[in-house]
């Protein structure tokens, strides 16, 4: 665990409530090993009303660029202030924190299920599975098309299936309604997102005698 200042390289709004912030160590330190499912604690230094750091999932790590990505949902003053940090300014992070997903030791059929901003750690996990020579599949869900984030990044790592509640992208309904779950058998399922979604995915996995890991986290404003 480290406490370190990072320079914001870019801050891009992805939709009406999410920003993608890419950061690199301000002192040019090499990023330590980090793993999918871990998170950082971000200091909110530009608000007089927010005193606690905000936990944010590690979205991706680019070792070649010495860069970490943070996908942040604006849900209150704390996360809104973080998302107002422009390129060139500093963010103070405590990192890496928490447990990580288990990376399988042998090739298999792996499904990564993410809902809303819960897709954040799935991109990093997909990259790690790629590095092992595996071809993961992704099942992403959201209320509408604009809630499906980083689609092209996921498509670069494997086959992507989508569900939206309004039917604007992919199949209409929830992730557990998608036909891919009826037509395939998986060796292991990873999931992150709203609690009801993860419960439904875990129930599906148990019914089908499939291993499953869920990233349990609570949003903070």
PDB file of C-alpha atoms in Angstrom, residues 45-217:
ATOM      1  CA  UNK A  45      -8.890  18.180  -1.876  1.00  0.00           C
ATOM      2  CA  UNK A  46     -11.058  20.724  -3.712  1.00  0.00           C
ATOM      3  CA  UNK A  47     -14.048  20.632  -1.334  1.00  0.00           C
ATOM      4  CA  UNK A  48     -14.507  22.092   2.112  1.00  0.00           C
ATOM      5  CA  UNK A  49     -17.406  19.747   2.832  1.00  0.00           C
ATOM      6  CA  UNK A  50     -15.910  16.348   2.013  1.00  0.00           C
ATOM      7  CA  UNK A  51     -13.470  14.871   4.521  1.00  0.00           C
ATOM      8  CA  UNK A  52     -13.348  11.163   3.689  1.00  0.00           C
ATOM      9  CA  UNK A  53     -11.490   9.711   0.727  1.00  0.00           C
ATOM     10  CA  UNK A  54     -13.575   8.076  -1.978  1.00  0.00           C
ATOM     11  CA  UNK A  55     -13.013   4.408  -2.947  1.00  0.00           C
ATOM     12  CA  UNK A  56     -12.709   3.943  -6.711  1.00  0.00           C
ATOM     13  CA  UNK A  57     -12.162   0.662  -8.572  1.00  0.00           C
ATOM     14  CA  UNK A  58      -9.039   0.300 -10.673  1.00  0.00           C
ATOM     15  CA  UNK A  59     -10.418   0.249 -14.202  1.00  0.00           C
ATOM     16  CA  UNK A  60      -7.222  -0.545 -16.094  1.00  0.00           C
ATOM     17  CA  UNK A  61      -3.438  -0.416 -15.760  1.00  0.00           C
ATOM     18  CA  UNK A  62      -1.251   0.352 -18.777  1.00  0.00           C
ATOM     19  CA  UNK A  63       2.249  -0.712 -17.725  1.00  0.00           C
ATOM     20  CA  UNK A  64       3.849   0.603 -20.922  1.00  0.00           C
ATOM     21  CA  UNK A  65       2.517   4.112 -20.285  1.00  0.00           C
ATOM     22  CA  UNK A  66       2.880   3.773 -16.481  1.00  0.00           C
ATOM     23  CA  UNK A  67      -0.763   4.804 -16.333  1.00  0.00           C
ATOM     24  CA  UNK A  68      -3.778   3.843 -14.229  1.00  0.00           C
ATOM     25  CA  UNK A  69      -7.399   4.409 -15.257  1.00  0.00           C
ATOM     26  CA  UNK A  70     -10.212   5.309 -12.880  1.00  0.00           C
ATOM     27  CA  UNK A  71     -13.835   5.072 -14.017  1.00  0.00           C
ATOM     28  CA  UNK A  72     -15.834   7.341 -11.717  1.00  0.00           C
ATOM     29  CA  UNK A  73     -19.580   7.729 -11.359  1.00  0.00           C
ATOM     30  CA  UNK A  74     -20.684  11.172 -10.207  1.00  0.00           C
ATOM     31  CA  UNK A  75     -23.070  10.332  -7.348  1.00  0.00           C
ATOM     32  CA  UNK A  76     -22.435  13.171  -4.879  1.00  0.00           C
ATOM     33  CA  UNK A  77     -20.169  16.085  -4.038  1.00  0.00           C
ATOM     34  CA  UNK A  78     -17.078  13.942  -3.440  1.00  0.00           C
ATOM     35  CA  UNK A  79     -17.083  12.098  -6.743  1.00  0.00           C
ATOM     36  CA  UNK A  80     -18.286  15.215  -8.560  1.00  0.00           C
ATOM     37  CA  UNK A  81     -15.311  17.202  -7.248  1.00  0.00           C
ATOM     38  CA  UNK A  82     -12.900  14.446  -8.262  1.00  0.00           C
ATOM     39  CA  UNK A  83     -14.377  14.500 -11.765  1.00  0.00           C
ATOM     40  CA  UNK A  84     -13.759  18.258 -11.952  1.00  0.00           C
ATOM     41  CA  UNK A  85      -9.980  17.736 -11.653  1.00  0.00           C
ATOM     42  CA  UNK A  86      -8.445  18.913 -14.956  1.00  0.00           C
ATOM     43  CA  UNK A  87      -5.499  17.401 -16.800  1.00  0.00           C
ATOM     44  CA  UNK A  88      -2.211  18.514 -15.267  1.00  0.00           C
ATOM     45  CA  UNK A  89      -3.561  18.716 -11.713  1.00  0.00           C
ATOM     46  CA  UNK A  90      -2.795  16.280  -8.891  1.00  0.00           C
ATOM     47  CA  UNK A  91      -4.844  13.582  -7.193  1.00  0.00           C
ATOM     48  CA  UNK A  92      -3.598  11.971  -3.983  1.00  0.00           C
ATOM     49  CA  UNK A  93      -4.256   8.225  -3.838  1.00  0.00           C
ATOM     50  CA  UNK A  94      -3.870   5.425  -1.323  1.00  0.00           C
ATOM     51  CA  UNK A  95      -3.375   2.264  -3.391  1.00  0.00           C
ATOM     52  CA  UNK A  96      -3.680  -0.594  -4.136  1.00  0.00           C
ATOM     53  CA  UNK A  97      -6.294  -1.756  -1.639  1.00  0.00           C
ATOM     54  CA  UNK A  98      -8.624  -4.724  -1.281  1.00  0.00           C
ATOM     55  CA  UNK A  99      -8.739  -8.255  -2.568  1.00  0.00           C
ATOM     56  CA  UNK A 100      -8.478  -9.173  -6.221  1.00  0.00           C
ATOM     57  CA  UNK A 101     -10.196 -11.626  -8.512  1.00  0.00           C
ATOM     58  CA  UNK A 102      -8.599 -15.057  -8.843  1.00  0.00           C
ATOM     59  CA  UNK A 103      -6.781 -15.468 -12.148  1.00  0.00           C
ATOM     60  CA  UNK A 104      -7.319 -19.039 -13.415  1.00  0.00           C
ATOM     61  CA  UNK A 105      -4.288 -21.223 -14.011  1.00  0.00           C
ATOM     62  CA  UNK A 106      -5.624 -23.042 -17.042  1.00  0.00           C
ATOM     63  CA  UNK A 107      -7.522 -22.134 -20.181  1.00  0.00           C
ATOM     64  CA  UNK A 108     -11.286 -22.356 -20.013  1.00  0.00           C
ATOM     65  CA  UNK A 109     -14.533 -20.643 -20.895  1.00  0.00           C
ATOM     66  CA  UNK A 110     -14.750 -17.525 -18.727  1.00  0.00           C
ATOM     67  CA  UNK A 111     -17.606 -15.019 -18.564  1.00  0.00           C
ATOM     68  CA  UNK A 112     -17.198 -11.543 -17.060  1.00  0.00           C
ATOM     69  CA  UNK A 113     -20.518  -9.930 -16.117  1.00  0.00           C
ATOM     70  CA  UNK A 114     -20.732  -6.217 -15.312  1.00  0.00           C
ATOM     71  CA  UNK A 115     -23.629  -3.858 -14.704  1.00  0.00           C
ATOM     72  CA  UNK A 116     -23.435  -0.066 -14.936  1.00  0.00           C
ATOM     73  CA  UNK A 117     -20.227   1.347 -13.461  1.00  0.00           C
ATOM     74  CA  UNK A 118     -19.642  -2.167 -12.098  1.00  0.00           C
ATOM     75  CA  UNK A 119     -18.080  -2.942 -15.465  1.00  0.00           C
ATOM     76  CA  UNK A 120     -15.007  -0.974 -14.303  1.00  0.00           C
ATOM     77  CA  UNK A 121     -12.863  -3.843 -12.916  1.00  0.00           C
ATOM     78  CA  UNK A 122     -13.950  -6.182 -15.718  1.00  0.00           C
ATOM     79  CA  UNK A 123     -11.810  -4.351 -18.290  1.00  0.00           C
ATOM     80  CA  UNK A 124      -8.644  -4.872 -16.229  1.00  0.00           C
ATOM     81  CA  UNK A 125      -9.631  -8.490 -15.536  1.00  0.00           C
ATOM     82  CA  UNK A 126     -10.203  -9.111 -19.239  1.00  0.00           C
ATOM     83  CA  UNK A 127      -6.740  -7.743 -19.990  1.00  0.00           C
ATOM     84  CA  UNK A 128      -5.153 -10.056 -17.411  1.00  0.00           C
ATOM     85  CA  UNK A 129      -6.963 -13.058 -18.884  1.00  0.00           C
ATOM     86  CA  UNK A 130      -5.753 -12.017 -22.348  1.00  0.00           C
ATOM     87  CA  UNK A 131      -2.186 -11.890 -21.071  1.00  0.00           C
ATOM     88  CA  UNK A 132      -2.566 -15.514 -19.947  1.00  0.00           C
ATOM     89  CA  UNK A 133      -3.636 -16.467 -23.452  1.00  0.00           C
ATOM     90  CA  UNK A 134      -7.336 -16.854 -22.617  1.00  0.00           C
ATOM     91  CA  UNK A 135     -10.275 -15.476 -24.608  1.00  0.00           C
ATOM     92  CA  UNK A 136     -12.838 -14.128 -22.119  1.00  0.00           C
ATOM     93  CA  UNK A 137     -16.426 -13.269 -22.942  1.00  0.00           C
ATOM     94  CA  UNK A 138     -18.131 -10.181 -21.539  1.00  0.00           C
ATOM     95  CA  UNK A 139     -21.777  -9.636 -20.642  1.00  0.00           C
ATOM     96  CA  UNK A 140     -22.460  -5.942 -19.994  1.00  0.00           C
ATOM     97  CA  UNK A 141     -25.729  -4.473 -18.773  1.00  0.00           C
ATOM     98  CA  UNK A 142     -27.210  -1.014 -18.331  1.00  0.00           C
ATOM     99  CA  UNK A 143     -30.451   0.933 -18.360  1.00  0.00           C
ATOM    100  CA  UNK A 144     -29.827   2.144 -21.911  1.00  0.00           C
ATOM    101  CA  UNK A 145     -27.138   2.288 -24.581  1.00  0.00           C
ATOM    102  CA  UNK A 146     -25.492   5.323 -23.006  1.00  0.00           C
ATOM    103  CA  UNK A 147     -24.921   3.339 -19.817  1.00  0.00           C
ATOM    104  CA  UNK A 148     -22.762   0.736 -21.595  1.00  0.00           C
ATOM    105  CA  UNK A 149     -19.272   2.126 -21.044  1.00  0.00           C
ATOM    106  CA  UNK A 150     -15.961   1.522 -22.862  1.00  0.00           C
ATOM    107  CA  UNK A 151     -17.545  -0.854 -25.360  1.00  0.00           C
ATOM    108  CA  UNK A 152     -14.704  -0.650 -27.905  1.00  0.00           C
ATOM    109  CA  UNK A 153     -12.122  -1.364 -25.188  1.00  0.00           C
ATOM    110  CA  UNK A 154     -14.003  -4.510 -24.183  1.00  0.00           C
ATOM    111  CA  UNK A 155     -14.406  -5.583 -27.818  1.00  0.00           C
ATOM    112  CA  UNK A 156     -10.618  -5.436 -28.212  1.00  0.00           C
ATOM    113  CA  UNK A 157     -10.276  -8.096 -25.502  1.00  0.00           C
ATOM    114  CA  UNK A 158     -12.971 -10.630 -26.385  1.00  0.00           C
ATOM    115  CA  UNK A 159     -16.547 -11.319 -27.422  1.00  0.00           C
ATOM    116  CA  UNK A 160     -19.034  -8.839 -25.942  1.00  0.00           C
ATOM    117  CA  UNK A 161     -22.749  -9.335 -25.281  1.00  0.00           C
ATOM    118  CA  UNK A 162     -24.980  -6.504 -24.065  1.00  0.00           C
ATOM    119  CA  UNK A 163     -28.342  -6.079 -22.421  1.00  0.00           C
ATOM    120  CA  UNK A 164     -30.236  -2.843 -21.857  1.00  0.00           C
ATOM    121  CA  UNK A 165     -33.475  -2.399 -19.973  1.00  0.00           C
ATOM    122  CA  UNK A 166     -34.950  -0.296 -22.787  1.00  0.00           C
ATOM    123  CA  UNK A 167     -33.610  -2.474 -25.610  1.00  0.00           C
ATOM    124  CA  UNK A 168     -31.508   0.313 -27.144  1.00  0.00           C
ATOM    125  CA  UNK A 169     -28.408  -1.931 -27.337  1.00  0.00           C
ATOM    126  CA  UNK A 170     -28.182  -5.704 -27.402  1.00  0.00           C
ATOM    127  CA  UNK A 171     -30.977  -7.799 -25.944  1.00  0.00           C
ATOM    128  CA  UNK A 172     -33.724  -6.152 -23.911  1.00  0.00           C
ATOM    129  CA  UNK A 173     -33.817  -6.989 -20.213  1.00  0.00           C
ATOM    130  CA  UNK A 174     -31.332  -7.753 -17.463  1.00  0.00           C
ATOM    131  CA  UNK A 175     -27.989  -9.527 -17.856  1.00  0.00           C
ATOM    132  CA  UNK A 176     -29.406 -12.758 -16.454  1.00  0.00           C
ATOM    133  CA  UNK A 177     -32.069 -12.707 -19.197  1.00  0.00           C
ATOM    134  CA  UNK A 178     -29.489 -12.807 -22.000  1.00  0.00           C
ATOM    135  CA  UNK A 179     -29.629 -15.806 -24.319  1.00  0.00           C
ATOM    136  CA  UNK A 180     -25.880 -16.384 -23.974  1.00  0.00           C
ATOM    137  CA  UNK A 181     -26.537 -17.820 -20.515  1.00  0.00           C
ATOM    138  CA  UNK A 182     -29.049 -20.288 -21.916  1.00  0.00           C
ATOM    139  CA  UNK A 183     -26.874 -21.368 -24.823  1.00  0.00           C
ATOM    140  CA  UNK A 184     -23.464 -21.778 -23.173  1.00  0.00           C
ATOM    141  CA  UNK A 185     -21.769 -23.543 -20.296  1.00  0.00           C
ATOM    142  CA  UNK A 186     -18.980 -21.637 -18.548  1.00  0.00           C
ATOM    143  CA  UNK A 187     -16.101 -22.840 -16.399  1.00  0.00           C
ATOM    144  CA  UNK A 188     -16.144 -19.716 -14.241  1.00  0.00           C
ATOM    145  CA  UNK A 189     -18.065 -16.448 -13.948  1.00  0.00           C
ATOM    146  CA  UNK A 190     -16.853 -13.125 -12.540  1.00  0.00           C
ATOM    147  CA  UNK A 191     -19.299 -10.344 -11.711  1.00  0.00           C
ATOM    148  CA  UNK A 192     -19.451  -6.785 -10.413  1.00  0.00           C
ATOM    149  CA  UNK A 193     -22.363  -4.356 -10.310  1.00  0.00           C
ATOM    150  CA  UNK A 194     -25.596  -3.662  -8.449  1.00  0.00           C
ATOM    151  CA  UNK A 195     -26.264  -6.125  -5.627  1.00  0.00           C
ATOM    152  CA  UNK A 196     -29.496  -7.573  -7.127  1.00  0.00           C
ATOM    153  CA  UNK A 197     -27.629  -8.291 -10.358  1.00  0.00           C
ATOM    154  CA  UNK A 198     -24.758 -10.029  -8.582  1.00  0.00           C
ATOM    155  CA  UNK A 199     -27.188 -12.094  -6.503  1.00  0.00           C
ATOM    156  CA  UNK A 200     -28.947 -13.195  -9.700  1.00  0.00           C
ATOM    157  CA  UNK A 201     -25.646 -14.054 -11.391  1.00  0.00           C
ATOM    158  CA  UNK A 202     -24.472 -16.003  -8.335  1.00  0.00           C
ATOM    159  CA  UNK A 203     -27.787 -17.877  -8.263  1.00  0.00           C
ATOM    160  CA  UNK A 204     -27.380 -18.764 -11.948  1.00  0.00           C
ATOM    161  CA  UNK A 205     -23.836 -19.980 -11.294  1.00  0.00           C
ATOM    162  CA  UNK A 206     -24.923 -22.109  -8.334  1.00  0.00           C
ATOM    163  CA  UNK A 207     -27.790 -23.640 -10.297  1.00  0.00           C
ATOM    164  CA  UNK A 208     -25.406 -24.540 -13.114  1.00  0.00           C
ATOM    165  CA  UNK A 209     -22.625 -25.707 -10.771  1.00  0.00           C
ATOM    166  CA  UNK A 210     -20.315 -23.005 -12.114  1.00  0.00           C
ATOM    167  CA  UNK A 211     -17.647 -21.279 -10.023  1.00  0.00           C
ATOM    168  CA  UNK A 212     -18.316 -17.586  -9.396  1.00  0.00           C
ATOM    169  CA  UNK A 213     -16.569 -14.596  -7.830  1.00  0.00           C
ATOM    170  CA  UNK A 214     -18.248 -11.254  -7.103  1.00  0.00           C
ATOM    171  CA  UNK A 215     -16.653  -7.901  -6.340  1.00  0.00           C
ATOM    172  CA  UNK A 216     -18.527  -6.538  -3.331  1.00  0.00           C
ATOM    173  CA  UNK A 217     -18.327  -2.786  -2.887  1.00  0.00           C
TER     174      UNK A 217
END
